[in-house]
Amino acid sequence: MAVTWSVVSLDSTKTVGSLSDVVTTVHWTASDSETVGSDTYTGSLYGSVALAEADSSSFTAYAAIKESDAVAWAKAAIGADEVTAIETSIAAQITEAKTPTVTAGVPW
């Protein structure tokens, strides 16, 4: 199992100083799944994170941004401890789906 991070959307500001189309927020999803026999169990989280102010020395033009860039920016803005917490939460969702500790329904 390995959590897959992806980008749903980027928010950008048209002009910041001399820079154009500056990404300000990354909307992301993180998900994982595990197949046991014929059953597949999944876990996922969605979030968004604001990015630090753009730095002209390391600026990437909007048209040149790759998803891997945006994922890296999001993870950096979230922070290593929170990234670990998100991935741990997804693993816990999968564990709960495989071996539920809470059930719902009626006995009849």
PDB file of N, CA and C in Angstrom:
ATOM      1  N   MET A   1       0.834  -1.177   0.000  1.00  0.00           N
ATOM      2  CA  MET A   1       0.000   0.000   0.000  1.00  0.00           C
ATOM      3  C   MET A   1       0.883   1.245   0.000  1.00  0.00           C
ATOM      4  N   ALA A   2       0.528   2.153  -0.846  1.00  0.00           N
ATOM      5  CA  ALA A   2       1.211   3.443  -0.889  1.00  0.00           C
ATOM      6  C   ALA A   2       0.183   4.507  -1.215  1.00  0.00           C
ATOM      7  N   VAL A   3       0.146   5.524  -0.416  1.00  0.00           N
ATOM      8  CA  VAL A   3      -0.822   6.597  -0.629  1.00  0.00           C
ATOM      9  C   VAL A   3      -0.458   7.359  -1.900  1.00  0.00           C
ATOM     10  N   THR A   4      -1.465   7.589  -2.723  1.00  0.00           N
ATOM     11  CA  THR A   4      -1.309   8.362  -3.951  1.00  0.00           C
ATOM     12  C   THR A   4      -1.878   9.751  -3.720  1.00  0.00           C
ATOM     13  N   TRP A   5      -1.056  10.742  -3.957  1.00  0.00           N
ATOM     14  CA  TRP A   5      -1.480  12.135  -3.833  1.00  0.00           C
ATOM     15  C   TRP A   5      -1.761  12.674  -5.238  1.00  0.00           C
ATOM     16  N   SER A   6      -2.847  13.430  -5.367  1.00  0.00           N
ATOM     17  CA  SER A   6      -3.143  14.064  -6.648  1.00  0.00           C
ATOM     18  C   SER A   6      -3.732  15.446  -6.407  1.00  0.00           C
ATOM     19  N   VAL A   7      -3.746  16.235  -7.460  1.00  0.00           N
ATOM     20  CA  VAL A   7      -4.233  17.608  -7.370  1.00  0.00           C
ATOM     21  C   VAL A   7      -5.570  17.704  -8.091  1.00  0.00           C
ATOM     22  N   VAL A   8      -6.546  18.250  -7.384  1.00  0.00           N
ATOM     23  CA  VAL A   8      -7.879  18.444  -7.941  1.00  0.00           C
ATOM     24  C   VAL A   8      -7.948  19.768  -8.686  1.00  0.00           C
ATOM     25  N   SER A   9      -7.348  20.791  -8.077  1.00  0.00           N
ATOM     26  CA  SER A   9      -7.441  22.130  -8.654  1.00  0.00           C
ATOM     27  C   SER A   9      -6.370  23.023  -8.043  1.00  0.00           C
ATOM     28  N   LEU A  10      -6.035  24.069  -8.767  1.00  0.00           N
ATOM     29  CA  LEU A  10      -5.116  25.095  -8.279  1.00  0.00           C
ATOM     30  C   LEU A  10      -5.837  26.435  -8.317  1.00  0.00           C
ATOM     31  N   ASP A  11      -5.719  27.214  -7.249  1.00  0.00           N
ATOM     32  CA  ASP A  11      -6.204  28.591  -7.256  1.00  0.00           C
ATOM     33  C   ASP A  11      -5.005  29.473  -7.567  1.00  0.00           C
ATOM     34  N   SER A  12      -5.219  30.491  -8.380  1.00  0.00           N
ATOM     35  CA  SER A  12      -4.110  31.393  -8.695  1.00  0.00           C
ATOM     36  C   SER A  12      -4.583  32.834  -8.714  1.00  0.00           C
ATOM     37  N   THR A  13      -3.623  33.707  -8.506  1.00  0.00           N
ATOM     38  CA  THR A  13      -3.851  35.144  -8.575  1.00  0.00           C
ATOM     39  C   THR A  13      -3.236  35.627  -9.881  1.00  0.00           C
ATOM     40  N   LYS A  14      -3.968  36.442 -10.608  1.00  0.00           N
ATOM     41  CA  LYS A  14      -3.525  36.874 -11.937  1.00  0.00           C
ATOM     42  C   LYS A  14      -2.173  37.570 -11.929  1.00  0.00           C
ATOM     43  N   THR A  15      -1.956  38.491 -10.971  1.00  0.00           N
ATOM     44  CA  THR A  15      -0.693  39.222 -10.939  1.00  0.00           C
ATOM     45  C   THR A  15      -0.259  39.426  -9.490  1.00  0.00           C
ATOM     46  N   VAL A  16       0.985  39.076  -9.213  1.00  0.00           N
ATOM     47  CA  VAL A  16       1.609  39.347  -7.918  1.00  0.00           C
ATOM     48  C   VAL A  16       2.967  39.978  -8.232  1.00  0.00           C
ATOM     49  N   GLY A  17       3.053  41.277  -8.003  1.00  0.00           N
ATOM     50  CA  GLY A  17       4.275  41.989  -8.379  1.00  0.00           C
ATOM     51  C   GLY A  17       4.522  41.846  -9.866  1.00  0.00           C
ATOM     52  N   SER A  18       5.680  41.304 -10.224  1.00  0.00           N
ATOM     53  CA  SER A  18       6.019  41.116 -11.637  1.00  0.00           C
ATOM     54  C   SER A  18       5.630  39.733 -12.156  1.00  0.00           C
ATOM     55  N   LEU A  19       5.030  38.913 -11.300  1.00  0.00           N
ATOM     56  CA  LEU A  19       4.689  37.534 -11.670  1.00  0.00           C
ATOM     57  C   LEU A  19       3.228  37.422 -12.094  1.00  0.00           C
ATOM     58  N   SER A  20       2.963  36.534 -13.030  1.00  0.00           N
ATOM     59  CA  SER A  20       1.600  36.325 -13.521  1.00  0.00           C
ATOM     60  C   SER A  20       1.125  34.913 -13.209  1.00  0.00           C
ATOM     61  N   ASP A  21      -0.187  34.777 -12.981  1.00  0.00           N
ATOM     62  CA  ASP A  21      -0.824  33.484 -12.714  1.00  0.00           C
ATOM     63  C   ASP A  21      -0.080  32.733 -11.613  1.00  0.00           C
ATOM     64  N   VAL A  22      -0.056  33.332 -10.444  1.00  0.00           N
ATOM     65  CA  VAL A  22       0.683  32.800  -9.301  1.00  0.00           C
ATOM     66  C   VAL A  22      -0.233  31.859  -8.510  1.00  0.00           C
ATOM     67  N   VAL A  23       0.183  30.602  -8.370  1.00  0.00           N
ATOM     68  CA  VAL A  23      -0.608  29.631  -7.618  1.00  0.00           C
ATOM     69  C   VAL A  23      -0.555  29.999  -6.140  1.00  0.00           C
ATOM     70  N   THR A  24      -1.747  30.078  -5.543  1.00  0.00           N
ATOM     71  CA  THR A  24      -1.858  30.460  -4.131  1.00  0.00           C
ATOM     72  C   THR A  24      -2.394  29.331  -3.256  1.00  0.00           C
ATOM     73  N   THR A  25      -3.161  28.406  -3.852  1.00  0.00           N
ATOM     74  CA  THR A  25      -3.774  27.318  -3.090  1.00  0.00           C
ATOM     75  C   THR A  25      -3.778  26.056  -3.925  1.00  0.00           C
ATOM     76  N   VAL A  26      -3.468  24.943  -3.268  1.00  0.00           N
ATOM     77  CA  VAL A  26      -3.551  23.630  -3.913  1.00  0.00           C
ATOM     78  C   VAL A  26      -4.680  22.848  -3.247  1.00  0.00           C
ATOM     79  N   HIS A  27      -5.604  22.354  -4.058  1.00  0.00           N
ATOM     80  CA  HIS A  27      -6.670  21.467  -3.587  1.00  0.00           C
ATOM     81  C   HIS A  27      -6.221  20.049  -3.948  1.00  0.00           C
ATOM     82  N   TRP A  28      -6.121  19.174  -2.949  1.00  0.00           N
ATOM     83  CA  TRP A  28      -5.503  17.864  -3.151  1.00  0.00           C
ATOM     84  C   TRP A  28      -6.393  16.731  -2.649  1.00  0.00           C
ATOM     85  N   THR A  29      -6.101  15.541  -3.138  1.00  0.00           N
ATOM     86  CA  THR A  29      -6.669  14.316  -2.582  1.00  0.00           C
ATOM     87  C   THR A  29      -5.515  13.366  -2.324  1.00  0.00           C
ATOM     88  N   ALA A  30      -5.703  12.528  -1.323  1.00  0.00           N
ATOM     89  CA  ALA A  30      -4.756  11.465  -1.020  1.00  0.00           C
ATOM     90  C   ALA A  30      -5.584  10.208  -0.828  1.00  0.00           C
ATOM     91  N   SER A  31      -5.184   9.117  -1.474  1.00  0.00           N
ATOM     92  CA  SER A  31      -5.984   7.896  -1.387  1.00  0.00           C
ATOM     93  C   SER A  31      -5.106   6.662  -1.476  1.00  0.00           C
ATOM     94  N   ASP A  32      -5.680   5.556  -1.024  1.00  0.00           N
ATOM     95  CA  ASP A  32      -5.000   4.271  -1.073  1.00  0.00           C
ATOM     96  C   ASP A  32      -6.064   3.192  -1.079  1.00  0.00           C
ATOM     97  N   SER A  33      -5.679   1.998  -1.463  1.00  0.00           N
ATOM     98  CA  SER A  33      -6.610   0.868  -1.438  1.00  0.00           C
ATOM     99  C   SER A  33      -5.836  -0.410  -1.174  1.00  0.00           C
ATOM    100  N   GLU A  34      -6.578  -1.401  -0.713  1.00  0.00           N
ATOM    101  CA  GLU A  34      -5.997  -2.718  -0.475  1.00  0.00           C
ATOM    102  C   GLU A  34      -7.029  -3.754  -0.903  1.00  0.00           C
ATOM    103  N   THR A  35      -6.586  -4.711  -1.695  1.00  0.00           N
ATOM    104  CA  THR A  35      -7.470  -5.781  -2.143  1.00  0.00           C
ATOM    105  C   THR A  35      -7.158  -7.043  -1.348  1.00  0.00           C
ATOM    106  N   VAL A  36      -8.212  -7.614  -0.777  1.00  0.00           N
ATOM    107  CA  VAL A  36      -8.112  -8.871  -0.037  1.00  0.00           C
ATOM    108  C   VAL A  36      -9.127  -9.815  -0.669  1.00  0.00           C
ATOM    109  N   GLY A  37      -8.631 -10.855  -1.326  1.00  0.00           N
ATOM    110  CA  GLY A  37      -9.538 -11.739  -2.058  1.00  0.00           C
ATOM    111  C   GLY A  37     -10.210 -10.957  -3.160  1.00  0.00           C
ATOM    112  N   SER A  38     -11.537 -10.966  -3.155  1.00  0.00           N
ATOM    113  CA  SER A  38     -12.281 -10.227  -4.183  1.00  0.00           C
ATOM    114  C   SER A  38     -12.782  -8.874  -3.678  1.00  0.00           C
ATOM    115  N   ASP A  39     -12.408  -8.507  -2.460  1.00  0.00           N
ATOM    116  CA  ASP A  39     -12.855  -7.246  -1.874  1.00  0.00           C
ATOM    117  C   ASP A  39     -11.739  -6.202  -1.925  1.00  0.00           C
ATOM    118  N   THR A  40     -12.112  -4.979  -2.300  1.00  0.00           N
ATOM    119  CA  THR A  40     -11.165  -3.873  -2.300  1.00  0.00           C
ATOM    120  C   THR A  40     -11.623  -2.851  -1.272  1.00  0.00           C
ATOM    121  N   TYR A  41     -10.713  -2.473  -0.400  1.00  0.00           N
ATOM    122  CA  TYR A  41     -10.988  -1.514   0.667  1.00  0.00           C
ATOM    123  C   TYR A  41     -10.210  -0.241   0.359  1.00  0.00           C
ATOM    124  N   THR A  42     -10.871   0.906   0.525  1.00  0.00           N
ATOM    125  CA  THR A  42     -10.244   2.169   0.173  1.00  0.00           C
ATOM    126  C   THR A  42     -10.307   3.164   1.329  1.00  0.00           C
ATOM    127  N   GLY A  43      -9.412   4.114   1.269  1.00  0.00           N
ATOM    128  CA  GLY A  43      -9.417   5.230   2.196  1.00  0.00           C
ATOM    129  C   GLY A  43      -8.964   6.460   1.440  1.00  0.00           C
ATOM    130  N   SER A  44      -9.486   7.619   1.821  1.00  0.00           N
ATOM    131  CA  SER A  44      -9.076   8.841   1.134  1.00  0.00           C
ATOM    132  C   SER A  44      -9.367  10.065   1.989  1.00  0.00           C
ATOM    133  N   LEU A  45      -8.661  11.122   1.681  1.00  0.00           N
ATOM    134  CA  LEU A  45      -8.890  12.423   2.299  1.00  0.00           C
ATOM    135  C   LEU A  45      -8.745  13.489   1.221  1.00  0.00           C
ATOM    136  N   TYR A  46      -9.450  14.594   1.412  1.00  0.00           N
ATOM    137  CA  TYR A  46      -9.390  15.747   0.534  1.00  0.00           C
ATOM    138  C   TYR A  46      -9.044  16.954   1.387  1.00  0.00           C
ATOM    139  N   GLY A  47      -8.286  17.857   0.836  1.00  0.00           N
ATOM    140  CA  GLY A  47      -7.995  19.087   1.552  1.00  0.00           C
ATOM    141  C   GLY A  47      -7.472  20.152   0.626  1.00  0.00           C
ATOM    142  N   SER A  48      -7.224  21.294   1.191  1.00  0.00           N
ATOM    143  CA  SER A  48      -6.598  22.377   0.434  1.00  0.00           C
ATOM    144  C   SER A  48      -5.603  23.058   1.359  1.00  0.00           C
ATOM    145  N   VAL A  49      -4.596  23.627   0.761  1.00  0.00           N
ATOM    146  CA  VAL A  49      -3.556  24.286   1.538  1.00  0.00           C
ATOM    147  C   VAL A  49      -3.085  25.535   0.795  1.00  0.00           C
ATOM    148  N   ALA A  50      -2.929  26.607   1.552  1.00  0.00           N
ATOM    149  CA  ALA A  50      -2.404  27.848   0.992  1.00  0.00           C
ATOM    150  C   ALA A  50      -0.892  27.740   0.883  1.00  0.00           C
ATOM    151  N   LEU A  51      -0.353  28.293  -0.173  1.00  0.00           N
ATOM    152  CA  LEU A  51       1.088  28.280  -0.391  1.00  0.00           C
ATOM    153  C   LEU A  51       1.709  29.584   0.098  1.00  0.00           C
ATOM    154  N   ALA A  52       2.983  29.516   0.397  1.00  0.00           N
ATOM    155  CA  ALA A  52       3.728  30.716   0.788  1.00  0.00           C
ATOM    156  C   ALA A  52       3.772  31.683  -0.398  1.00  0.00           C
ATOM    157  N   GLU A  53       4.064  32.923  -0.107  1.00  0.00           N
ATOM    158  CA  GLU A  53       4.162  33.928  -1.155  1.00  0.00           C
ATOM    159  C   GLU A  53       5.185  33.508  -2.212  1.00  0.00           C
ATOM    160  N   ALA A  54       4.860  33.759  -3.452  1.00  0.00           N
ATOM    161  CA  ALA A  54       5.726  33.363  -4.565  1.00  0.00           C
ATOM    162  C   ALA A  54       7.084  34.041  -4.484  1.00  0.00           C
ATOM    163  N   ASP A  55       8.096  33.288  -4.864  1.00  0.00           N
ATOM    164  CA  ASP A  55       9.478  33.787  -4.885  1.00  0.00           C
ATOM    165  C   ASP A  55       9.916  33.823  -6.350  1.00  0.00           C
ATOM    166  N   SER A  56      10.246  34.990  -6.853  1.00  0.00           N
ATOM    167  CA  SER A  56      10.575  35.121  -8.274  1.00  0.00           C
ATOM    168  C   SER A  56      11.798  34.293  -8.667  1.00  0.00           C
ATOM    169  N   SER A  57      12.691  33.983  -7.728  1.00  0.00           N
ATOM    170  CA  SER A  57      13.894  33.214  -8.068  1.00  0.00           C
ATOM    171  C   SER A  57      13.601  31.734  -8.315  1.00  0.00           C
ATOM    172  N   SER A  58      12.470  31.241  -7.795  1.00  0.00           N
ATOM    173  CA  SER A  58      12.145  29.821  -8.000  1.00  0.00           C
ATOM    174  C   SER A  58      10.744  29.653  -8.596  1.00  0.00           C
ATOM    175  N   PHE A  59      10.238  30.694  -9.226  1.00  0.00           N
ATOM    176  CA  PHE A  59       8.877  30.694  -9.767  1.00  0.00           C
ATOM    177  C   PHE A  59       8.756  29.773 -10.972  1.00  0.00           C
ATOM    178  N   THR A  60       7.661  29.012 -10.998  1.00  0.00           N
ATOM    179  CA  THR A  60       7.352  28.162 -12.151  1.00  0.00           C
ATOM    180  C   THR A  60       6.152  28.769 -12.867  1.00  0.00           C
ATOM    181  N   ALA A  61       6.300  29.035 -14.150  1.00  0.00           N
ATOM    182  CA  ALA A  61       5.196  29.591 -14.935  1.00  0.00           C
ATOM    183  C   ALA A  61       4.012  28.628 -14.893  1.00  0.00           C
ATOM    184  N   TYR A  62       2.808  29.191 -14.814  1.00  0.00           N
ATOM    185  CA  TYR A  62       1.594  28.384 -14.665  1.00  0.00           C
ATOM    186  C   TYR A  62       1.517  27.267 -15.709  1.00  0.00           C
ATOM    187  N   ALA A  63       1.789  27.577 -16.951  1.00  0.00           N
ATOM    188  CA  ALA A  63       1.685  26.593 -18.033  1.00  0.00           C
ATOM    189  C   ALA A  63       2.728  25.479 -17.904  1.00  0.00           C
ATOM    190  N   ALA A  64       3.779  25.700 -17.122  1.00  0.00           N
ATOM    191  CA  ALA A  64       4.851  24.712 -16.975  1.00  0.00           C
ATOM    192  C   ALA A  64       4.723  23.863 -15.717  1.00  0.00           C
ATOM    193  N   ILE A  65       3.701  24.140 -14.895  1.00  0.00           N
ATOM    194  CA  ILE A  65       3.531  23.384 -13.656  1.00  0.00           C
ATOM    195  C   ILE A  65       3.103  21.957 -13.983  1.00  0.00           C
ATOM    196  N   LYS A  66       3.767  21.008 -13.339  1.00  0.00           N
ATOM    197  CA  LYS A  66       3.393  19.594 -13.445  1.00  0.00           C
ATOM    198  C   LYS A  66       2.660  19.223 -12.171  1.00  0.00           C
ATOM    199  N   GLU A  67       1.836  18.178 -12.240  1.00  0.00           N
ATOM    200  CA  GLU A  67       1.126  17.742 -11.045  1.00  0.00           C
ATOM    201  C   GLU A  67       2.111  17.393  -9.927  1.00  0.00           C
ATOM    202  N   SER A  68       3.226  16.770 -10.290  1.00  0.00           N
ATOM    203  CA  SER A  68       4.211  16.413  -9.270  1.00  0.00           C
ATOM    204  C   SER A  68       4.756  17.653  -8.559  1.00  0.00           C
ATOM    205  N   ASP A  69       4.872  18.783  -9.282  1.00  0.00           N
ATOM    206  CA  ASP A  69       5.294  20.040  -8.650  1.00  0.00           C
ATOM    207  C   ASP A  69       4.266  20.470  -7.605  1.00  0.00           C
ATOM    208  N   ALA A  70       3.004  20.484  -8.015  1.00  0.00           N
ATOM    209  CA  ALA A  70       1.932  20.940  -7.127  1.00  0.00           C
ATOM    210  C   ALA A  70       1.785  20.029  -5.917  1.00  0.00           C
ATOM    211  N   VAL A  71       1.942  18.716  -6.106  1.00  0.00           N
ATOM    212  CA  VAL A  71       1.890  17.784  -4.970  1.00  0.00           C
ATOM    213  C   VAL A  71       3.037  18.086  -4.011  1.00  0.00           C
ATOM    214  N   ALA A  72       4.225  18.295  -4.545  1.00  0.00           N
ATOM    215  CA  ALA A  72       5.380  18.613  -3.697  1.00  0.00           C
ATOM    216  C   ALA A  72       5.160  19.921  -2.929  1.00  0.00           C
ATOM    217  N   TRP A  73       4.603  20.933  -3.599  1.00  0.00           N
ATOM    218  CA  TRP A  73       4.326  22.205  -2.926  1.00  0.00           C
ATOM    219  C   TRP A  73       3.309  21.999  -1.807  1.00  0.00           C
ATOM    220  N   ALA A  74       2.256  21.245  -2.105  1.00  0.00           N
ATOM    221  CA  ALA A  74       1.212  20.997  -1.101  1.00  0.00           C
ATOM    222  C   ALA A  74       1.795  20.275   0.106  1.00  0.00           C
ATOM    223  N   LYS A  75       2.560  19.210  -0.131  1.00  0.00           N
ATOM    224  CA  LYS A  75       3.149  18.462   0.985  1.00  0.00           C
ATOM    225  C   LYS A  75       4.087  19.342   1.804  1.00  0.00           C
ATOM    226  N   ALA A  76       4.862  20.180   1.142  1.00  0.00           N
ATOM    227  CA  ALA A  76       5.766  21.078   1.862  1.00  0.00           C
ATOM    228  C   ALA A  76       4.975  22.066   2.712  1.00  0.00           C
ATOM    229  N   ALA A  77       3.881  22.594   2.167  1.00  0.00           N
ATOM    230  CA  ALA A  77       3.059  23.555   2.909  1.00  0.00           C
ATOM    231  C   ALA A  77       2.326  22.881   4.063  1.00  0.00           C
ATOM    232  N   ILE A  78       1.914  21.643   3.855  1.00  0.00           N
ATOM    233  CA  ILE A  78       1.225  20.891   4.911  1.00  0.00           C
ATOM    234  C   ILE A  78       2.197  20.551   6.042  1.00  0.00           C
ATOM    235  N   GLY A  79       3.400  20.157   5.683  1.00  0.00           N
ATOM    236  CA  GLY A  79       4.409  19.781   6.668  1.00  0.00           C
ATOM    237  C   GLY A  79       4.492  18.275   6.831  1.00  0.00           C
ATOM    238  N   ALA A  80       5.693  17.788   7.081  1.00  0.00           N
ATOM    239  CA  ALA A  80       5.951  16.345   7.139  1.00  0.00           C
ATOM    240  C   ALA A  80       5.103  15.633   8.192  1.00  0.00           C
ATOM    241  N   ASP A  81       4.945  16.244   9.368  1.00  0.00           N
ATOM    242  CA  ASP A  81       4.162  15.588  10.425  1.00  0.00           C
ATOM    243  C   ASP A  81       2.702  15.421  10.014  1.00  0.00           C
ATOM    244  N   GLU A  82       2.123  16.457   9.396  1.00  0.00           N
ATOM    245  CA  GLU A  82       0.715  16.376   8.983  1.00  0.00           C
ATOM    246  C   GLU A  82       0.548  15.429   7.798  1.00  0.00           C
ATOM    247  N   VAL A  83       1.520  15.390   6.872  1.00  0.00           N
ATOM    248  CA  VAL A  83       1.473  14.433   5.765  1.00  0.00           C
ATOM    249  C   VAL A  83       1.442  13.013   6.331  1.00  0.00           C
ATOM    250  N   THR A  84       2.285  12.741   7.324  1.00  0.00           N
ATOM    251  CA  THR A  84       2.299  11.429   7.971  1.00  0.00           C
ATOM    252  C   THR A  84       0.954  11.150   8.636  1.00  0.00           C
ATOM    253  N   ALA A  85       0.380  12.148   9.302  1.00  0.00           N
ATOM    254  CA  ALA A  85      -0.921  11.974   9.952  1.00  0.00           C
ATOM    255  C   ALA A  85      -2.018  11.676   8.924  1.00  0.00           C
ATOM    256  N   ILE A  86      -1.987  12.338   7.787  1.00  0.00           N
ATOM    257  CA  ILE A  86      -2.973  12.096   6.724  1.00  0.00           C
ATOM    258  C   ILE A  86      -2.841  10.668   6.210  1.00  0.00           C
ATOM    259  N   GLU A  87      -1.617  10.249   5.929  1.00  0.00           N
ATOM    260  CA  GLU A  87      -1.401   8.900   5.408  1.00  0.00           C
ATOM    261  C   GLU A  87      -1.749   7.837   6.445  1.00  0.00           C
ATOM    262  N   THR A  88      -1.503   8.110   7.718  1.00  0.00           N
ATOM    263  CA  THR A  88      -1.884   7.188   8.800  1.00  0.00           C
ATOM    264  C   THR A  88      -3.401   7.095   8.905  1.00  0.00           C
ATOM    265  N   SER A  89      -4.093   8.217   8.744  1.00  0.00           N
ATOM    266  CA  SER A  89      -5.549   8.234   8.784  1.00  0.00           C
ATOM    267  C   SER A  89      -6.149   7.408   7.648  1.00  0.00           C
ATOM    268  N   ILE A  90      -5.558   7.491   6.481  1.00  0.00           N
ATOM    269  CA  ILE A  90      -6.032   6.714   5.330  1.00  0.00           C
ATOM    270  C   ILE A  90      -5.839   5.219   5.594  1.00  0.00           C
ATOM    271  N   ALA A  91      -4.690   4.851   6.149  1.00  0.00           N
ATOM    272  CA  ALA A  91      -4.448   3.448   6.502  1.00  0.00           C
ATOM    273  C   ALA A  91      -5.461   2.979   7.536  1.00  0.00           C
ATOM    274  N   ALA A  92      -5.795   3.841   8.491  1.00  0.00           N
ATOM    275  CA  ALA A  92      -6.792   3.487   9.515  1.00  0.00           C
ATOM    276  C   ALA A  92      -8.178   3.305   8.899  1.00  0.00           C
ATOM    277  N   GLN A  93      -8.520   4.103   7.898  1.00  0.00           N
ATOM    278  CA  GLN A  93      -9.803   3.942   7.202  1.00  0.00           C
ATOM    279  C   GLN A  93      -9.878   2.560   6.548  1.00  0.00           C
ATOM    280  N   ILE A  94      -8.777   2.151   5.929  1.00  0.00           N
ATOM    281  CA  ILE A  94      -8.742   0.842   5.266  1.00  0.00           C
ATOM    282  C   ILE A  94      -8.862  -0.274   6.296  1.00  0.00           C
ATOM    283  N   THR A  95      -8.140  -0.156   7.394  1.00  0.00           N
ATOM    284  CA  THR A  95      -8.222  -1.156   8.467  1.00  0.00           C
ATOM    285  C   THR A  95      -9.637  -1.245   9.009  1.00  0.00           C
ATOM    286  N   GLU A  96     -10.272  -0.109   9.226  1.00  0.00           N
ATOM    287  CA  GLU A  96     -11.654  -0.095   9.734  1.00  0.00           C
ATOM    288  C   GLU A  96     -12.613  -0.729   8.736  1.00  0.00           C
ATOM    289  N   ALA A  97     -12.395  -0.511   7.462  1.00  0.00           N
ATOM    290  CA  ALA A  97     -13.261  -1.107   6.438  1.00  0.00           C
ATOM    291  C   ALA A  97     -13.101  -2.632   6.411  1.00  0.00           C
ATOM    292  N   LYS A  98     -11.864  -3.092   6.611  1.00  0.00           N
ATOM    293  CA  LYS A  98     -11.603  -4.543   6.585  1.00  0.00           C
ATOM    294  C   LYS A  98     -12.131  -5.235   7.841  1.00  0.00           C
ATOM    295  N   THR A  99     -11.996  -4.579   8.974  1.00  0.00           N
ATOM    296  CA  THR A  99     -12.402  -5.163  10.257  1.00  0.00           C
ATOM    297  C   THR A  99     -13.172  -4.114  11.044  1.00  0.00           C
ATOM    298  N   PRO A 100     -14.450  -3.906  10.690  1.00  0.00           N
ATOM    299  CA  PRO A 100     -15.221  -2.831  11.296  1.00  0.00           C
ATOM    300  C   PRO A 100     -15.362  -2.995  12.815  1.00  0.00           C
ATOM    301  N   THR A 101     -15.251  -1.870  13.513  1.00  0.00           N
ATOM    302  CA  THR A 101     -15.483  -1.859  14.959  1.00  0.00           C
ATOM    303  C   THR A 101     -16.863  -1.316  15.294  1.00  0.00           C
ATOM    304  N   VAL A 102     -17.538  -0.760  14.293  1.00  0.00           N
ATOM    305  CA  VAL A 102     -18.888  -0.221  14.451  1.00  0.00           C
ATOM    306  C   VAL A 102     -19.733  -0.770  13.310  1.00  0.00           C
ATOM    307  N   THR A 103     -20.939  -1.187  13.651  1.00  0.00           N
ATOM    308  CA  THR A 103     -21.863  -1.646  12.608  1.00  0.00           C
ATOM    309  C   THR A 103     -23.156  -0.878  12.716  1.00  0.00           C
ATOM    310  N   ALA A 104     -23.932  -0.895  11.665  1.00  0.00           N
ATOM    311  CA  ALA A 104     -25.235  -0.253  11.632  1.00  0.00           C
ATOM    312  C   ALA A 104     -26.221  -1.213  11.018  1.00  0.00           C
ATOM    313  N   GLY A 105     -27.452  -1.101  11.416  1.00  0.00           N
ATOM    314  CA  GLY A 105     -28.477  -1.962  10.846  1.00  0.00           C
ATOM    315  C   GLY A 105     -29.502  -2.321  11.891  1.00  0.00           C
ATOM    316  N   VAL A 106     -30.277  -3.321  11.582  1.00  0.00           N
ATOM    317  CA  VAL A 106     -31.293  -3.832  12.513  1.00  0.00           C
ATOM    318  C   VAL A 106     -31.134  -5.347  12.608  1.00  0.00           C
ATOM    319  N   PRO A 107     -31.507  -5.924  13.732  1.00  0.00           N
ATOM    320  CA  PRO A 107     -31.294  -7.366  13.913  1.00  0.00           C
ATOM    321  C   PRO A 107     -32.311  -8.249  13.186  1.00  0.00           C
ATOM    322  N   TRP A 108     -33.349  -7.738  12.594  1.00  0.00           N
ATOM    323  CA  TRP A 108     -34.348  -8.588  11.924  1.00  0.00           C
ATOM    324  C   TRP A 108     -34.187  -8.655  10.450  1.00  0.00           C
TER     325      TRP A 108
END
